[in-house]
Amino acid sequence: MTVAAGIGYALIALGPSLSLFVAVISKKPFLILTVLSSTLLWLISLIVLSGIWRAFLPLKSTTWWPFALLIISSVGFQEGLRVLFWKVYKRLEDTLDAFADRVGKPRLFLTDKMQIALAGGLGHGVAHAVFFCLSLLTPAFGPATFYVDRCPQMPFFLISAIIALAFVTIHTFSMVIAFNGYAEGNTTDQYFVPVVHLVAGMVVKSAFARCFCLLSQKFSLLRILFLIVLKNCQLSPETALVVFVWLNVLCHACSF
Amino acid sequence: MKAMAVRPLLLFFFFAQVRLSFSGELSSMESIPDLQESMYMVVDGYPCVRLLNLSGKIGCSNPGREKVVASIRRFRNANDLTQLTAVLVSLDELQDLLHRSIHICFRISNDVSFHKNIVGVLVESGAEIRDKLKGFSPTQKFPQAEFAPYPSINYEWNSMGSGIMLKAYDFPVFLLSESSTSMLQEVADKNEKVMNGYTTSVAEFDLVMQTTKAGTHDSESCLKEQTCLPLGGYSVWSSLPPINMSLSYQSKPIILLVASMDSASFFRDKSLGADSPISGLLSLLAAVDALSRVDGWNDLNKQLVFLVLTGEAWGYLGSRRFLHELDMQSDGVSGLNSSLIEMVSSAVNDALDALKRAQDSLKSENIEVLSSNSSNPGIPPSSLMAFLKKNSLTSGIVLEDFDTAFTNKFYHSHLDDMANINSSAVVAAASLIARSLYILASDNNDMHSSVLGAINVNTSLVEELMGCLLSCKPGLSCEMVKNYIAPANVCPSHYVGVVIGEPSFKPYLGYVDDVSRFVWNFLADRTSTPKENASSSCSKDCTNEDEVCIRAEINGKGVCVISTTRYVPAYSTRLMFESGIWNVLPPNSSDSMGSVDPVWTESNWNTIGLRVYTIQNGAYDHFILIGGITVTILAYFMIALARSLITKALKRD
């Protein structure tokens, strides 16, 4: 691969988040701040996790349970941090509302709250993509490519970029669903997000066992997530159908 | 927000779909550098480098300043090459390929395109290759014919000679080790199968030579620009018994036993030269060892001097420089007077008689000494040619294991290794030489046979030396060598190398190669006389002029011994080192060999390496880039669409 391919992989992983940033986040400075602080928070969480697990890695085990333990503990830690994030957000929301009341401006709308949640989720997704994909991309700018034995159809960097893309999307929308769930006290939504995160993590672990299976599963998750989000937003059936169709096309195009 | 009944169903859908199969992790890689290392496979190969002489260049080099990258194919499958290729050839195919690339101008056009696409050559190695070949010798049919003291320069001493070593090639050629050969054969076969896929395995040759970069294409210009260094090394001479320096003049006639310790090969780092010349060196060392156990050298009429020369394969550098320094009466050869080297016309007959007597005394051992065939034009290529050119009255004998032509089928090639010689033949030659020398030195016609019978060569010493000097296991890390020096490399290589720094009689030992240092220490140890007082330890030089410090490189083991063993630099008589630069001297009428000397130099280089990795099609890379851009732009539009839909939906609510 060359510089062109390296940039291509970086764009595959982070292009949509860049688009989201430009289209939605950049319009409001508060959202930019939210993205930055969220990215920082989740990067720190990943660093802390890797610091704790460094003592036990590499896991040269042929049994599955050490890996399961690794994933479950990491996901559990991150979900706990998400609850904390929510509590901080709640306090921030109260502060902002109080300030708005004082100056006689309207309080936060539903769309504002969802945008803040989206920005938080985007921060989480970007942190994941940077930590798990971008850091691996340096060799991709050199002349050689790399294929993993278990997935000889696509280069390793392409797989890692596509997985990062999927995770960015999952994290972005999970935050919206989670905040919605915490706000309304909807336990299904509250439990839905950690479960999806865990499942996605497990699927990635088994990724190199079956290349395409992974990708189609990834995008099935994606598809279903979108459905949930849209249903929560109560869009009209027609728009939901349009988006659903788009997602299917994307999914099939990717699992060639 | 309404709770949807479908959500629990979706959850079950997930669990049903997902298969929790944990597999062992793909890599034992722990970091990005590990990933980088597994992407690029470093291949151990022996390069062919760029050498220059006064009229041009020989050897191989990358054509420019860049590394050469080409996909790997086997030569026999590469009939129609459309892209740049690195061909994997076996040794018999190599000669054919190189001959064709030399005669390119005279060939028809489709061959030209074929050869334009071959940008790198990888040569296989393996035991079966050696068995298949009758012989392989990349040098001339009469090596160094221009130095012969007789006019028949067309005589074929080396019938297997092809001359490919002495031509210039503008592409890199590497010899692979056995393990790399099988690995690259697999890679080439895989390339063959996936010919139109997205990926191909390529070899990256880094053989960029400084003379190519600087545009200096002959010795004189490259020495001036300091982009090359002259070939040369350090010869060793030792006297038995040690010369007493306090005597104002030396009067004993000298018998000189000469051997050479350097060889040449198409591939620079794989010149073993087992049959030619190391078998001679081994015989000399074993003979010295046998003679060192004899007493009473001071009472004999003549003096023995053992001379181990280097640089003989590249214009008789060692012998010419030695004779030059003798004429100059330099410090390094003090104690030797060129007039003392036997010029007596009857000396040859005396030597032949001595050999016959020695042969008789060894009767039990199937050894035969014969005069050479009268149809030979003269002496075979050897250091004696330099002595004869200096003074045609010099009496000398060349002892060889062939008669009318070389029996060594792998002369000056990388295949002239330990399998090409026989230790019992070396032991036989050594015994013959030792006893003949004793007979010549004692000048005594009625010597008791028991005296001769006591001179015996140590067979295990010969075998140990063979293992040290001709193989990588144990190589130079064998006990015998490590007893004397701290070797820089484990695998021995008998290429003469280049002269680093200023040549001197007391050189900085880091600039002297391992074999020279070992021979110096070995000869100094064997020819030393025991001291009356206790030996003093030393680390560099000894206070007494008659003493030298052996084993200096081993910590705490250096001792001063009484011995006359010196280094003599070996480099062309046409070169002079002055204020940091090498100058080429004009030809001198008194130096007939110097006027035909090519003055060999070796180009400098930064690094030499060979890597193999997989690359993708250029088209694939651009596809990825376009894919990334498309994903980004598509996402932007979807988000804009979603935003407008949501705004509309909210307005409706």
PDB file of C-alpha atoms in Angstrom, chain B residues 60-63 67-75 78 81 83-89 94 97-98 101 114-123 169-176 203-207 267 610:
ATOM      1  CA  CYS B  60      26.681  -5.566 -10.007  1.00  0.00           C
ATOM      2  CA  SER B  61      24.880  -2.508  -8.748  1.00  0.00           C
ATOM      3  CA  ASN B  62      21.446  -0.932  -8.676  1.00  0.00           C
ATOM      4  CA  PRO B  63      21.124   1.241 -11.749  1.00  0.00           C
ATOM      5  CA  LYS B  67      16.007   0.555  -4.443  1.00  0.00           C
ATOM      6  CA  VAL B  68      14.906  -1.876  -7.120  1.00  0.00           C
ATOM      7  CA  VAL B  69      11.458  -3.370  -6.525  1.00  0.00           C
ATOM      8  CA  ALA B  70      10.199  -6.157  -8.768  1.00  0.00           C
ATOM      9  CA  SER B  71       7.893  -9.132  -8.544  1.00  0.00           C
ATOM     10  CA  ILE B  72       9.531 -12.515  -8.174  1.00  0.00           C
ATOM     11  CA  ARG B  73       9.241 -15.129 -10.891  1.00  0.00           C
ATOM     12  CA  ARG B  74      11.191 -18.221 -11.751  1.00  0.00           C
ATOM     13  CA  PHE B  75      13.477 -17.866 -14.732  1.00  0.00           C
ATOM     14  CA  ALA B  78       9.407 -16.231 -17.292  1.00  0.00           C
ATOM     15  CA  LEU B  81       7.685 -10.683 -19.174  1.00  0.00           C
ATOM     16  CA  GLN B  83       6.392  -6.070 -16.037  1.00  0.00           C
ATOM     17  CA  LEU B  84       9.586  -5.541 -14.094  1.00  0.00           C
ATOM     18  CA  THR B  85      10.651  -8.876 -12.676  1.00  0.00           C
ATOM     19  CA  ALA B  86      13.215 -10.273 -10.317  1.00  0.00           C
ATOM     20  CA  VAL B  87      14.092 -13.717 -11.605  1.00  0.00           C
ATOM     21  CA  LEU B  88      14.921 -16.660  -9.389  1.00  0.00           C
ATOM     22  CA  VAL B  89      17.584 -18.673 -11.186  1.00  0.00           C
ATOM     23  CA  LEU B  94      22.745 -17.908 -14.191  1.00  0.00           C
ATOM     24  CA  LEU B  97      21.245 -15.353 -18.326  1.00  0.00           C
ATOM     25  CA  LEU B  98      24.374 -13.277 -17.718  1.00  0.00           C
ATOM     26  CA  SER B 101      22.514  -9.885 -20.996  1.00  0.00           C
ATOM     27  CA  PHE B 114      12.833  -9.674 -22.277  1.00  0.00           C
ATOM     28  CA  HIS B 115      16.044  -8.472 -20.754  1.00  0.00           C
ATOM     29  CA  LYS B 116      14.878  -4.946 -20.181  1.00  0.00           C
ATOM     30  CA  ASN B 117      12.265  -6.345 -17.835  1.00  0.00           C
ATOM     31  CA  ILE B 118      14.688  -8.378 -15.752  1.00  0.00           C
ATOM     32  CA  VAL B 119      15.769  -5.907 -13.112  1.00  0.00           C
ATOM     33  CA  GLY B 120      17.096  -8.234 -10.422  1.00  0.00           C
ATOM     34  CA  VAL B 121      18.489 -11.742 -10.121  1.00  0.00           C
ATOM     35  CA  LEU B 122      18.227 -14.117  -7.179  1.00  0.00           C
ATOM     36  CA  VAL B 123      20.464 -17.173  -7.351  1.00  0.00           C
ATOM     37  CA  TYR B 169      25.922  -5.547 -14.806  1.00  0.00           C
ATOM     38  CA  ASP B 170      23.433  -2.769 -14.142  1.00  0.00           C
ATOM     39  CA  PHE B 171      21.152  -4.864 -11.998  1.00  0.00           C
ATOM     40  CA  PRO B 172      21.518  -6.424  -8.540  1.00  0.00           C
ATOM     41  CA  VAL B 173      22.402 -10.102  -8.185  1.00  0.00           C
ATOM     42  CA  PHE B 174      22.090 -11.867  -4.853  1.00  0.00           C
ATOM     43  CA  LEU B 175      22.987 -15.414  -3.836  1.00  0.00           C
ATOM     44  CA  LEU B 176      20.410 -16.860  -1.452  1.00  0.00           C
ATOM     45  CA  ALA B 203      11.653  -8.370  -3.819  1.00  0.00           C
ATOM     46  CA  GLU B 204      13.258  -5.081  -2.860  1.00  0.00           C
ATOM     47  CA  PHE B 205      16.976  -4.928  -3.672  1.00  0.00           C
ATOM     48  CA  ASP B 206      19.086  -2.343  -1.897  1.00  0.00           C
ATOM     49  CA  LEU B 207      22.423  -2.446  -3.678  1.00  0.00           C
ATOM     50  CA  PHE B 267      29.486 -13.063  -4.550  1.00  0.00           C
ATOM     51  CA  LEU B 610      17.205  -7.706   0.359  1.00  0.00           C
TER      52      LEU B 610
END
